[in-house]
Every structure is written in C-alpha cells, then in structure tokens.
GROMACS .gro file of C-alpha atoms in nm:
model
  467
    1PRO     CA    1   7.501   7.477   6.407
    2GLN     CA    2   7.136   7.490   6.296
    3VAL     CA    3   7.211   7.782   6.063
    4VAL     CA    4   7.482   7.574   5.894
    5LEU     CA    5   7.240   7.281   5.848
    6ASP     CA    6   6.973   7.506   5.698
    7LYS     CA    7   7.212   7.664   5.448
    8ALA     CA    8   7.427   7.360   5.363
    9PRO     CA    9   7.286   7.025   5.477
   10HIS     CA   10   7.576   6.838   5.315
   11GLN     CA   11   7.818   7.016   5.553
   12VAL     CA   12   7.683   6.838   5.860
   13TRP     CA   13   8.034   6.770   5.988
   14VAL     CA   14   8.094   7.146   6.021
   15ALA     CA   15   7.773   7.178   6.223
   16ARG     CA   16   7.887   6.896   6.452
   17LEU     CA   17   8.221   7.071   6.499
   18LEU     CA   18   8.056   7.401   6.591
   19GLU     CA   19   7.818   7.226   6.829
   20ASN     CA   20   8.103   7.059   7.017
   21VAL     CA   21   8.301   7.383   7.036
   22LEU     CA   22   8.001   7.569   7.176
   23MET     CA   23   7.941   7.303   7.442
   24GLU     CA   24   8.311   7.296   7.527
   25PHE     CA   25   8.341   7.670   7.591
   26ALA     CA   26   7.988   7.776   7.686
   27LEU     CA   27   8.086   7.824   8.052
   28VAL     CA   28   8.449   7.927   8.004
   29PRO     CA   29   8.532   8.292   8.097
   30SER     CA   30   8.605   8.523   7.807
   31ASP     CA   31   8.958   8.593   7.931
   32THR     CA   32   9.065   8.227   7.900
   33ASP     CA   33   9.406   8.176   7.741
   34SER     CA   34   9.362   8.158   7.363
   35ALA     CA   35   9.621   7.880   7.339
   36LEU     CA   36   9.390   7.647   7.533
   37PHE     CA   37   9.104   7.726   7.295
   38GLU     CA   38   9.321   7.662   6.987
   39LYS     CA   39   9.444   7.324   7.113
   40THR     CA   40   9.091   7.211   7.199
   41PHE     CA   41   8.959   7.337   6.866
   42ASP     CA   42   9.229   7.143   6.676
   43ILE     CA   43   9.131   6.821   6.856
   44LEU     CA   44   8.762   6.870   6.782
   45LEU     CA   45   8.838   6.963   6.419
   46GLN     CA   46   9.037   6.644   6.368
   47GLN     CA   47   8.752   6.439   6.516
   48ALA     CA   48   8.496   6.608   6.291
   49MET     CA   49   8.706   6.557   5.978
   50GLN     CA   50   8.757   6.190   6.065
   51GLU     CA   51   8.381   6.154   6.109
   52ARG     CA   52   8.320   6.323   5.773
   53ASN     CA   53   8.566   6.093   5.596
   54ARG     CA   54   8.403   5.791   5.754
   55GLY     CA   55   8.037   5.900   5.702
   56GLY     CA   56   8.049   6.060   5.357
   57GLU     CA   57   7.725   5.957   5.195
   58HIS     CA   58   7.545   5.921   5.528
   59SER     CA   59   7.521   6.297   5.582
   60THR     CA   60   7.144   6.279   5.601
   61ILE     CA   61   7.163   6.031   5.887
   62ALA     CA   62   7.420   6.247   6.058
   63GLN     CA   63   7.198   6.549   6.015
   64GLU     CA   64   6.908   6.366   6.173
   65HIS     CA   65   7.138   6.262   6.458
   66VAL     CA   66   7.234   6.626   6.523
   67THR     CA   67   6.869   6.737   6.519
   68THR     CA   68   6.763   6.452   6.748
   69THR     CA   69   7.047   6.522   6.990
   70THR     CA   70   6.964   6.893   7.002
   71THR     CA   71   6.592   6.828   7.056
   72ALA     CA   72   6.658   6.573   7.331
   73ARG     CA   73   6.893   6.812   7.505
   74ASP     CA   74   6.635   7.095   7.490
   75LYS     CA   75   6.370   6.868   7.645
   76SER     CA   76   6.613   6.759   7.913
   77LYS     CA   77   6.682   7.123   8.001
   78GLN     CA   78   6.310   7.182   8.048
   79LYS     CA   79   6.278   6.890   8.292
   80HIS     CA   80   6.602   6.928   8.486
   81HIS     CA   81   6.761   7.250   8.600
   82GLY     CA   82   7.081   7.091   8.727
   83LYS     CA   83   7.411   7.048   8.548
   84GLU     CA   84   7.373   6.873   8.213
   85LYS     CA   85   7.574   6.564   8.131
   86ARG     CA   86   7.755   6.646   7.811
   87THR     CA   87   7.865   6.427   7.524
   88TRP     CA   88   8.195   6.532   7.373
   89GLY     CA   89   8.164   6.349   7.039
   90GLN     CA   90   8.204   5.989   6.939
   91ALA     CA   91   8.582   5.984   6.909
   92LYS     CA   92   8.793   5.945   7.226
   93VAL     CA   93   9.051   6.204   7.324
   94THR     CA   94   9.394   6.044   7.350
   95LYS     CA   95   9.607   6.050   7.663
   96GLU     CA   96   9.868   6.249   7.476
   97ALA     CA   97   9.613   6.519   7.396
   98MET     CA   98   9.491   6.532   7.757
   99ALA     CA   99   9.846   6.555   7.887
  100GLU     CA  100   9.911   6.841   7.650
  101LEU     CA  101   9.612   7.029   7.792
  102ASP     CA  102   9.697   6.958   8.159
  103PHE     CA  103   9.874   7.256   8.313
  104SER     CA  104   9.861   7.143   8.677
  105LYS     CA  105  10.201   7.077   8.834
  106ASP     CA  106  10.306   6.924   9.164
  107ILE     CA  107   9.963   6.901   9.326
  108VAL     CA  108   9.975   6.842   9.702
  109GLU     CA  109   9.719   6.691   9.933
  110ASP     CA  110   9.520   7.014   9.968
  111GLY     CA  111   9.481   7.040   9.593
  112MET     CA  112   9.698   7.351   9.561
  113GLU     CA  113  10.001   7.407   9.342
  114MET     CA  114  10.247   7.457   9.624
  115ASP     CA  115  10.577   7.379   9.453
  116ASN     CA  116  10.656   7.570   9.136
  117SER     CA  117  11.028   7.542   9.072
  118ASN     CA  118  11.031   7.818   8.810
  119ALA     CA  119  10.853   8.066   9.037
  120LEU     CA  120  11.082   7.970   9.325
  121ALA     CA  121  11.396   8.024   9.117
  122GLU     CA  122  11.272   8.364   9.000
  123ALA     CA  123  11.178   8.464   9.354
  124ARG     CA  124  11.518   8.369   9.493
  125ALA     CA  125  11.690   8.575   9.226
  126ALA     CA  126  11.463   8.873   9.292
  127TYR     CA  127  11.437   8.873   9.671
  128LEU     CA  128  11.744   8.711   9.827
  129PRO     CA  129  12.035   8.952   9.887
  130ASN     CA  130  12.378   8.904   9.738
  131ALA     CA  131  12.648   8.733   9.939
  132ASN     CA  132  12.835   9.048  10.045
  133GLU     CA  133  12.537   9.285  10.051
  134VAL     CA  134  12.492   9.486  10.371
  135ASN     CA  135  12.145   9.480  10.521
  136ALA     CA  136  11.964   9.813  10.502
  137TRP     CA  137  11.896   9.818  10.876
  138GLU     CA  138  12.271   9.787  10.943
  139GLN     CA  139  12.366  10.081  10.723
  140PRO     CA  140  12.438  10.409  10.907
  141ALA     CA  141  12.190  10.695  10.877
  142ARG     CA  142  12.262  10.967  10.626
  143SER     CA  143  12.519  11.210  10.762
  144LEU     CA  144  12.425  11.577  10.790
  145ASN     CA  145  12.752  11.764  10.752
  146ASP     CA  146  12.701  12.131  10.840
  147ASN     CA  147  13.038  12.217  10.683
  148ASP     CA  148  12.949  12.067  10.346
  149ASP     CA  149  12.895  12.348  10.094
  150SER     CA  150  12.835  12.127   9.790
  151SER     CA  151  12.515  12.164   9.592
  152SER     CA  152  12.413  11.812   9.692
  153SER     CA  153  12.435  11.873  10.068
  154TRP     CA  154  12.121  11.879  10.284
  155GLY     CA  155  12.150  12.249  10.352
  156SER     CA  156  12.201  12.369   9.996
  157SER     CA  157  11.837  12.481   9.982
  158LEU     CA  158  11.887  12.673  10.307
  159GLN     CA  159  12.147  12.887  10.134
  160GLY     CA  160  11.875  13.062   9.938
  161LEU     CA  161  11.653  13.096  10.244
  162LEU     CA  162  11.890  13.195  10.521
  163GLY     CA  163  12.222  13.247  10.347
  164THR     CA  164  12.189  13.628  10.344
  165MET     CA  165  12.191  13.659  10.722
  166GLY     CA  166  12.477  13.889  10.807
  167ASN     CA  167  12.691  13.908  11.114
  168LYS     CA  168  12.420  14.062  11.333
  169VAL     CA  169  12.167  13.974  11.598
  170LEU     CA  170  11.870  13.819  11.416
  171THR     CA  171  11.520  13.949  11.479
  172GLU     CA  172  11.176  13.809  11.394
  173GLU     CA  173  11.151  14.059  11.108
  174ASP     CA  174  11.473  13.923  10.959
  175LEU     CA  175  11.334  13.570  10.963
  176GLU     CA  176  10.976  13.640  10.858
  177LYS     CA  177  11.020  13.610  10.481
  178PRO     CA  178  11.274  13.321  10.485
  179LEU     CA  179  11.049  13.119  10.717
  180GLU     CA  180  10.748  13.183  10.494
  181GLU     CA  181  10.944  13.038  10.202
  182MET     CA  182  11.051  12.744  10.417
  183HIS     CA  183  10.689  12.680  10.516
  184ALA     CA  184  10.583  12.678  10.150
  185MET     CA  185  10.866  12.441  10.061
  186LEU     CA  186  10.771  12.196  10.338
  187THR     CA  187  10.401  12.190  10.245
  188SER     CA  188  10.498  12.128   9.882
  189LYS     CA  189  10.662  11.806  10.004
  190ASN     CA  190  10.340  11.675  10.164
  191VAL     CA  191  10.414  11.802  10.515
  192ALA     CA  192  10.090  11.898  10.689
  193ASN     CA  193  10.034  12.268  10.747
  194ASP     CA  194  10.042  12.250  11.127
  195ILE     CA  195  10.361  12.040  11.122
  196SER     CA  196  10.527  12.287  10.883
  197THR     CA  197  10.428  12.570  11.116
  198GLU     CA  198  10.571  12.387  11.417
  199MET     CA  199  10.899  12.323  11.236
  200CYS     CA  200  10.930  12.686  11.128
  201ASN     CA  201  10.852  12.809  11.480
  202SER     CA  202  11.121  12.580  11.617
  203VAL     CA  203  11.373  12.725  11.373
  204LYS     CA  204  11.267  13.078  11.466
  205LEU     CA  205  11.320  13.009  11.836
  206ALA     CA  206  11.665  12.873  11.760
  207LEU     CA  207  11.773  13.183  11.565
  208VAL     CA  208  11.596  13.490  11.705
  209GLY     CA  209  11.817  13.702  11.931
  210LYS     CA  210  12.137  13.522  11.834
  211ARG     CA  211  12.435  13.640  11.633
  212MET     CA  212  12.536  13.395  11.360
  213GLN     CA  213  12.885  13.477  11.237
  214SER     CA  214  12.874  13.225  10.952
  215PHE     CA  215  12.624  13.027  10.750
  216HIS     CA  216  12.766  12.705  10.897
  217ARG     CA  217  12.637  12.812  11.236
  218VAL     CA  218  12.300  12.889  11.086
  219LYS     CA  219  12.285  12.538  10.939
  220THR     CA  220  12.380  12.386  11.273
  221ALA     CA  221  12.109  12.576  11.461
  222VAL     CA  222  11.846  12.489  11.199
  223ARG     CA  223  11.946  12.121  11.196
  224GLN     CA  224  11.926  12.093  11.573
  225SER     CA  225  11.584  12.254  11.589
  226LEU     CA  226  11.449  12.037  11.305
  227GLU     CA  227  11.588  11.722  11.463
  228LYS     CA  228  11.405  11.802  11.785
  229VAL     CA  229  11.068  11.843  11.612
  230ILE     CA  230  11.101  11.545  11.375
  231THR     CA  231  11.225  11.311  11.647
  232LYS     CA  232  10.920  11.397  11.855
  233LEU     CA  233  10.698  11.314  11.556
  234LEU     CA  234  10.867  10.985  11.466
  235GLN     CA  235  10.891  10.861  11.824
  236PRO     CA  236  10.561  10.934  12.004
  237SER     CA  237  10.587  10.969  12.377
  238ASN     CA  238  10.271  10.765  12.444
  239ASP     CA  239  10.458  10.435  12.484
  240ARG     CA  240  10.377  10.331  12.127
  241ASN     CA  241  10.732  10.321  11.998
  242VAL     CA  242  10.788   9.991  11.812
  243ASP     CA  243  11.106   9.805  11.906
  244LEU     CA  244  11.029   9.471  11.747
  245LEU     CA  245  11.338   9.271  11.841
  246ARG     CA  246  11.324   9.384  12.200
  247SER     CA  247  10.955   9.295  12.226
  248VAL     CA  248  11.009   8.947  12.078
  249VAL     CA  249  11.297   8.869  12.313
  250THR     CA  250  11.105   8.999  12.614
  251LYS     CA  251  10.807   8.773  12.543
  252ARG     CA  252  11.031   8.477  12.456
  253GLU     CA  253  11.199   8.502  12.795
  254GLY     CA  254  10.873   8.564  12.979
  255THR     CA  255  10.609   8.341  13.133
  256ILE     CA  256  10.600   7.969  13.052
  257PHE     CA  257  10.253   7.819  13.036
  258ARG     CA  258  10.146   7.511  13.228
  259SER     CA  259  10.205   7.302  12.916
  260GLY     CA  260  10.572   7.399  12.932
  261GLN     CA  261  10.546   7.593  12.605
  262LYS     CA  262  10.590   7.964  12.549
  263GLU     CA  263  10.336   8.166  12.357
  264PRO     CA  264  10.481   8.313  12.036
  265TYR     CA  265  10.490   8.684  11.958
  266THR     CA  266  10.215   8.746  11.700
  267ILE     CA  267  10.226   9.011  11.428
  268VAL     CA  268   9.927   9.082  11.201
  269MET     CA  269   9.982   9.269  10.874
  270VAL     CA  270   9.684   9.470  10.743
  271GLY     CA  271   9.626   9.713  10.458
  272ILE     CA  272   9.446   9.768  10.131
  273ASN     CA  273   9.498   9.564   9.814
  274GLY     CA  274   9.831   9.565   9.637
  275VAL     CA  275  10.045   9.769   9.877
  276GLY     CA  276  10.298   9.490   9.941
  277LYS     CA  277  10.176   9.325  10.262
  278SER     CA  278  10.307   8.977  10.177
  279THR     CA  279  10.647   9.106  10.065
  280SER     CA  280  10.677   9.330  10.371
  281LEU     CA  281  10.583   9.034  10.591
  282ALA     CA  282  10.860   8.830  10.427
  283LYS     CA  283  11.107   9.115  10.482
  284ILE     CA  284  11.022   9.131  10.853
  285ALA     CA  285  11.058   8.751  10.875
  286TYR     CA  286  11.403   8.781  10.717
  287TYR     CA  287  11.491   9.061  10.961
  288LEU     CA  288  11.383   8.853  11.260
  289LYS     CA  289  11.556   8.537  11.139
  290SER     CA  290  11.878   8.732  11.076
  291ASN     CA  291  11.866   8.846  11.439
  292GLY     CA  292  11.829   8.500  11.594
  293CYS     CA  293  11.449   8.458  11.600
  294SER     CA  294  11.249   8.159  11.473
  295PRO     CA  295  10.957   8.298  11.269
  296MET     CA  296  10.665   8.111  11.115
  297LEU     CA  297  10.433   8.246  10.845
  298ALA     CA  298  10.055   8.206  10.861
  299ALA     CA  299   9.855   8.230  10.537
  300CYS     CA  300   9.530   8.391  10.652
  301ASP     CA  301   9.450   8.548  10.316
  302THR     CA  302   9.196   8.280  10.228
  303PHE     CA  303   9.016   8.506   9.980
  304ARG     CA  304   9.257   8.612   9.703
  305SER     CA  305   9.341   8.344   9.450
  306GLY     CA  306   9.713   8.263   9.459
  307ALA     CA  307   9.776   8.428   9.797
  308VAL     CA  308   9.871   8.102   9.970
  309GLU     CA  309  10.100   7.999   9.685
  310GLN     CA  310  10.267   8.341   9.686
  311LEU     CA  311  10.337   8.319  10.059
  312ASN     CA  312  10.462   7.964  10.016
  313VAL     CA  313  10.723   8.086   9.767
  314HIS     CA  314  10.841   8.344  10.022
  315ALA     CA  315  10.852   8.077  10.293
  316LYS     CA  316  11.069   7.851  10.077
  317CYS     CA  317  11.302   8.137   9.988
  318LEU     CA  318  11.337   8.226  10.357
  319GLU     CA  319  11.352   7.861  10.464
  320VAL     CA  320  11.086   7.917  10.729
  321PRO     CA  321  10.768   7.711  10.785
  322LEU     CA  322  10.429   7.814  10.649
  323TYR     CA  323  10.098   7.727  10.812
  324HIS     CA  324   9.799   7.725  10.578
  325LYS     CA  325   9.456   7.569  10.543
  326GLY     CA  326   9.386   7.661  10.182
  327TYR     CA  327   9.104   7.888  10.071
  328ALA     CA  328   8.746   7.970  10.171
  329LYS     CA  329   8.829   7.929  10.540
  330ASP     CA  330   8.765   8.164  10.832
  331PRO     CA  331   9.087   8.373  10.860
  332SER     CA  332   9.043   8.413  11.236
  333SER     CA  333   9.027   8.036  11.288
  334VAL     CA  334   9.332   7.980  11.066
  335ALA     CA  335   9.527   8.239  11.266
  336LYS     CA  336   9.427   8.075  11.594
  337GLU     CA  337   9.538   7.733  11.473
  338ALA     CA  338   9.864   7.879  11.339
  339ILE     CA  339   9.948   8.037  11.675
  340ALA     CA  340   9.876   7.709  11.855
  341HIS     CA  341  10.089   7.517  11.602
  342ALA     CA  342  10.380   7.761  11.641
  343GLN     CA  343  10.361   7.723  12.018
  344VAL     CA  344  10.388   7.344  11.987
  345GLU     CA  345  10.673   7.364  11.736
  346GLY     CA  346  10.869   7.617  11.942
  347HIS     CA  347  10.857   7.919  11.710
  348ASP     CA  348  10.884   8.251  11.889
  349VAL     CA  349  10.719   8.468  11.621
  350VAL     CA  350  10.409   8.420  11.404
  351LEU     CA  351  10.358   8.660  11.113
  352VAL     CA  352   9.995   8.661  10.996
  353ASP     CA  353   9.921   8.760  10.638
  354THR     CA  354   9.570   8.894  10.577
  355ALA     CA  355   9.365   8.968  10.267
  356GLY     CA  356   9.387   9.316  10.123
  357ARG     CA  357   9.067   9.514  10.154
  358MET     CA  358   8.951   9.866  10.077
  359GLN     CA  359   8.889  10.074  10.386
  360ASN     CA  360   8.521  10.123  10.295
  361ASN     CA  361   8.443   9.752  10.250
  362VAL     CA  362   8.233   9.695  10.563
  363PRO     CA  363   8.206   9.310  10.556
  364LEU     CA  364   8.579   9.257  10.506
  365MET     CA  365   8.666   9.518  10.767
  366LYS     CA  366   8.442   9.335  11.015
  367ALA     CA  367   8.622   9.008  10.935
  368LEU     CA  368   8.955   9.180  11.001
  369SER     CA  369   8.828   9.316  11.332
  370LYS     CA  370   8.716   8.964  11.425
  371LEU     CA  371   9.062   8.822  11.354
  372VAL     CA  372   9.236   9.086  11.564
  373VAL     CA  373   8.990   9.079  11.855
  374GLU     CA  374   8.976   8.700  11.883
  375ASN     CA  375   9.351   8.632  11.849
  376LYS     CA  376   9.482   8.937  12.041
  377PRO     CA  377   9.808   8.983  11.844
  378ASP     CA  378  10.100   9.157  12.008
  379LEU     CA  379  10.149   9.390  11.712
  380VAL     CA  380   9.920   9.511  11.433
  381LEU     CA  381  10.113   9.673  11.149
  382PHE     CA  382   9.942   9.882  10.882
  383VAL     CA  383  10.115   9.852  10.544
  384CYS     CA  384  10.088  10.153  10.315
  385GLU     CA  385  10.263  10.279  10.004
  386ALA     CA  386  10.476  10.586  10.066
  387LEU     CA  387  10.366  10.711   9.723
  388VAL     CA  388   9.998  10.756   9.809
  389GLY     CA  389  10.061  11.067  10.014
  390ASN     CA  390   9.779  11.195  10.228
  391ASP     CA  391   9.537  10.926  10.103
  392GLY     CA  392   9.723  10.686  10.328
  393ILE     CA  393   9.606  10.890  10.627
  394ASP     CA  394   9.241  10.827  10.532
  395GLN     CA  395   9.314  10.455  10.495
  396LEU     CA  396   9.480  10.436  10.836
  397ILE     CA  397   9.197  10.624  11.007
  398MET     CA  398   8.936  10.387  10.858
  399PHE     CA  399   9.134  10.077  10.960
  400ASN     CA  400   9.170  10.214  11.312
  401LYS     CA  401   8.796  10.279  11.322
  402ALA     CA  402   8.723   9.922  11.208
  403LEU     CA  403   8.942   9.771  11.480
  404LYS     CA  404   8.765   9.979  11.744
  405SER     CA  405   8.416   9.885  11.623
  406GLY     CA  406   8.197   9.697  11.870
  407GLY     CA  407   8.342   9.880  12.168
  408HIS     CA  408   8.693   9.737  12.133
  409SER     CA  409   8.993   9.951  12.218
  410ARG     CA  410   9.245   9.788  11.983
  411GLN     CA  411   9.419  10.011  11.732
  412ILE     CA  412   9.699  10.008  11.476
  413ASP     CA  413  10.032   9.975  11.658
  414GLY     CA  414  10.270  10.078  11.381
  415ILE     CA  415  10.314  10.164  11.014
  416VAL     CA  416  10.521   9.999  10.742
  417LEU     CA  417  10.581  10.229  10.444
  418THR     CA  418  10.664  10.044  10.123
  419LYS     CA  419  10.844  10.182   9.815
  420PHE     CA  420  11.002  10.454  10.024
  421ASP     CA  421  11.297  10.462   9.784
  422THR     CA  422  11.070  10.599   9.510
  423VAL     CA  423  10.922  10.903   9.688
  424SER     CA  424  11.229  11.124   9.644
  425ASP     CA  425  11.171  11.435   9.858
  426LYS     CA  426  10.795  11.378   9.910
  427VAL     CA  427  10.843  11.235  10.259
  428GLY     CA  428  10.612  11.474  10.440
  429ALA     CA  429  10.315  11.235  10.434
  430ALA     CA  430  10.508  11.001  10.664
  431LEU     CA  431  10.535  11.273  10.927
  432THR     CA  432  10.171  11.373  10.883
  433MET     CA  433  10.050  11.014  10.916
  434THR     CA  434  10.235  10.966  11.243
  435HIS     CA  435  10.132  11.308  11.376
  436ILE     CA  436   9.759  11.258  11.314
  437THR     CA  437   9.724  10.893  11.421
  438GLY     CA  438   9.995  10.864  11.684
  439ALA     CA  439  10.111  10.536  11.527
  440PRO     CA  440  10.490  10.529  11.480
  441ILE     CA  441  10.661  10.421  11.160
  442ALA     CA  442  10.803  10.079  11.241
  443PHE     CA  443  10.982  10.013  10.911
  444ILE     CA  444  11.027  10.151  10.563
  445GLY     CA  445  11.089   9.942  10.253
  446THR     CA  446  11.382  10.072  10.048
  447GLY     CA  447  11.388   9.816   9.768
  448GLN     CA  448  11.263   9.479   9.652
  449LYS     CA  449  11.500   9.243   9.830
  450TYR     CA  450  11.438   9.097  10.173
  451ASN     CA  451  11.717   9.299  10.336
  452HIS     CA  452  11.586   9.630  10.200
  453LEU     CA  453  11.413   9.715  10.526
  454LYS     CA  454  11.509   9.974  10.783
  455LYS     CA  455  11.380  10.220  11.040
  456LEU     CA  456  11.314  10.578  10.938
  457SER     CA  457  11.577  10.806  11.089
  458THR     CA  458  11.549  11.175  11.162
  459GLN     CA  459  11.857  11.248  10.950
  460ASP     CA  460  11.705  11.076  10.647
  461VAL     CA  461  11.388  11.285  10.676
  462ILE     CA  462  11.577  11.616  10.705
  463ALA     CA  463  11.806  11.528  10.416
  464SER     CA  464  11.504  11.440  10.198
  465LEU     CA  465  11.304  11.750  10.292
  466PHE     CA  466  11.593  11.986  10.221
  467ALA     CA  467  11.752  11.797   9.930
   0.00000   0.00000   0.00000
C-alpha cells in the first residue's frame, strides 16, 4: 500500500483496498480455496470503490488516514505481542455476503460437522451392497479341479513344469529341474525363500518313488502337498487362529459382572496411514451385524482432521452407534469411556478406530501402546495393504515391538489385508507375513463395499500362485 501512495497519491482508494486484502489474508494458508479469496476480494473492492466515489476530492485526508492508521498499528505491535484487533474498513459487510462465505453445515453441540447429507448419500451408494448381492464371506472358495485342462485352470502352469513326467517311477533326479523352476516361480510372486523351499520339498516327498500314470494324478499329488503346507502357514498351531464370531459369542454368553452388565468384546484396529483402517473397521462391523451381533464404533483417531466425521458417515450407513469425544483428546481415555458406554447400552462388540502412524514414529507408537495396555482389548488387528509386499512385514514387526515395549507381552493378534483383489498372483507376501510373525490373516478385503470381506482360503492361494 505504501508503494502505491508514493507513486500515485491520488489513488489512495487502491492503497486502502490492498491494505484490507493483506490484513484479511495475512494468516491464511497458501492452499486456501481461491474461490473464497475471490469472493472476499470482490466485497473489499466494492467497499473501496464506494469510498472513492464518496471521498473524491478528499484523497489527501484519506491518505493521511492510511498513514496514521499504519503508524498506530506499528506502534501497537511494538507494545503488545498478542493478537491484534483488526479493522476491516468503514463499510459493514452485509448478512447476505456473510452467508455466502459461510460453508459450515449442520453444526452439532461438539462443533463438528457430523451430518453431511451429500457425503452420506455418496457413501451409501459406494459402500452398501446391492439387494441381491451375495456377501463375499458366504461365497464358496475357488474350486481346484484336477481334471480341468483349460489354460485358465490352476494347474496350467504345472503342465510346463511336470507335464513331461512319463509313466515311470519318479526319482529325485527327475524332479530336480522342475522343482527349481517351481521355486523360482514362487519367489517371483513374493513367497519367501524358505517357504518356497518348504513347498517344493513337500511336492518332492509326494512324488518321489511313485508312478504317475497321468498328469491328472500329478496335479492331485501336487495340490494335496501344497494344501498341507499352506494350511499350516495360514492357520498357526499356537492357538492364535482368529475365529471372530465364535469369540464374540463366547464372551457374550460368559460371565456377568456384579452390575448385571456384560463386558463387550473389544477390537482395536492399528496400522500406518492410508491403508484403509476405517473402511476395514466398517466392513467388520457390517460382518458382525449381519451375523446377529450388536456392534458400536469408537472414534479414537483424535489426531487426523476429518477422522471422526468419516467414521460417523460409516456409522450412519451401517445404522450402528458411534461414540466420539471430538479431537485433541487422549485416545486411550476415549476408548475406555466407549467400552464403558457400550457395556451400559448392551452392545456386545466395540470396534476402536485409531490414528494411522508410521512404524518409526516413536511418540505415536507409545500412545498406541498406552491405548492397548490400558484397555486390554480382546483382539488387536493390524491392517495392511496387500500391495505393499514385504514392506508390510517390516511394519508388522515394528508394531509388534511397540506393543511389547515397557515389558508388556501384548502382540498383534491378526492381520487384515486390504485391496487383496488388486494383487493378482502376488499373494506370496501374505504367506511370508504369517510365517515370520505367527499372526494369522483374519480377513482380506476384496472390494470397496461393506460385504467385500472374507477369510483367505488355501484354495484361493494355490489358484493365485499357479494362475
């Protein structure tokens, strides 16, 4: 503004306009919507032009007013370091202009936008299944037909590996080269080296010393040996197999506390940023509700802007209650209050949403450990993208380490793999993750809708590996 006054004193109204614009947007982030700036600028421009038309010949007085105002403000800044009281010009902004600039809708008592009809309508269209759509967990596993000779069958790739075996007793020498090729194929699909070796050894034991009169018998023997190895990987024998419905029902029918209320089954979802924790949580809630449970959601992501509103949209789509306390709260305290509230209201499951965090963020990992240790959830599920491959193993190891910090023995109970429908044949990382950590795969996400959730079957893995 001072540059304008020095160059063209008669254009004092332009200087006043620039001064008001600078004060209006001095503290506004650079990524602010340009439409908001343009509307505000138009209002200030109209005020300045009205002032020019009124003042006209009094430009000198106006110039002195600008200089005096600027000087007084500079002196005030020297005396006071607090927030400055600003003057937005002499003209008053009309109610119509303010209403045009007000983008807040349906504010509730906590000051959050909790009811956005447009977002809710879009979410229902995107997430709710169609009327006659079969839930993914009710669909049968992929069939492995050993008599299917089509190029799309699971064993078509075996034809090039083992299809030359004649009608003779097979020896280790006969299988050496085909099994080397099988090992290379498995590792190319993100299967860990030791797991690939174990699978190939299992196939060798099934074939060596036996006479296979047809390739169909070879396929049957290979399938049976692979099923044995993969089943052992997907279902650990250390009592860590996740049967969610059974666990919920068992606790629901268990001990009643002295208050006459049953403690709900608590599930905590953890993982890094952007892997789909909230959507996976909503899918599990839909799965539980479809099987006769009464879930409640708990918004314990009090850090990310919009997290509570996002979970509220899911809750409204699912028609289940949401417990929240807004933002900047202790997630562990919110979870504790949510569990107590669900117990009073008679809900048998509480699904706790947590803030995404990178595995090397020490403060946030400590906060997560605090939430888990203090609330003692029945199930801690690690959510990971199936696309990340072996990087997901590093994430899981770090989260496990964080939960065990401080001498605690708690660990990740199960894994939820999202976007599993996009990995094609690169399913080996799922086996590796389970093999290294001992945590079973509880669910896989096979699409965007709530009913696109299922358990990972041995047949699906074999069909994907040998597609």
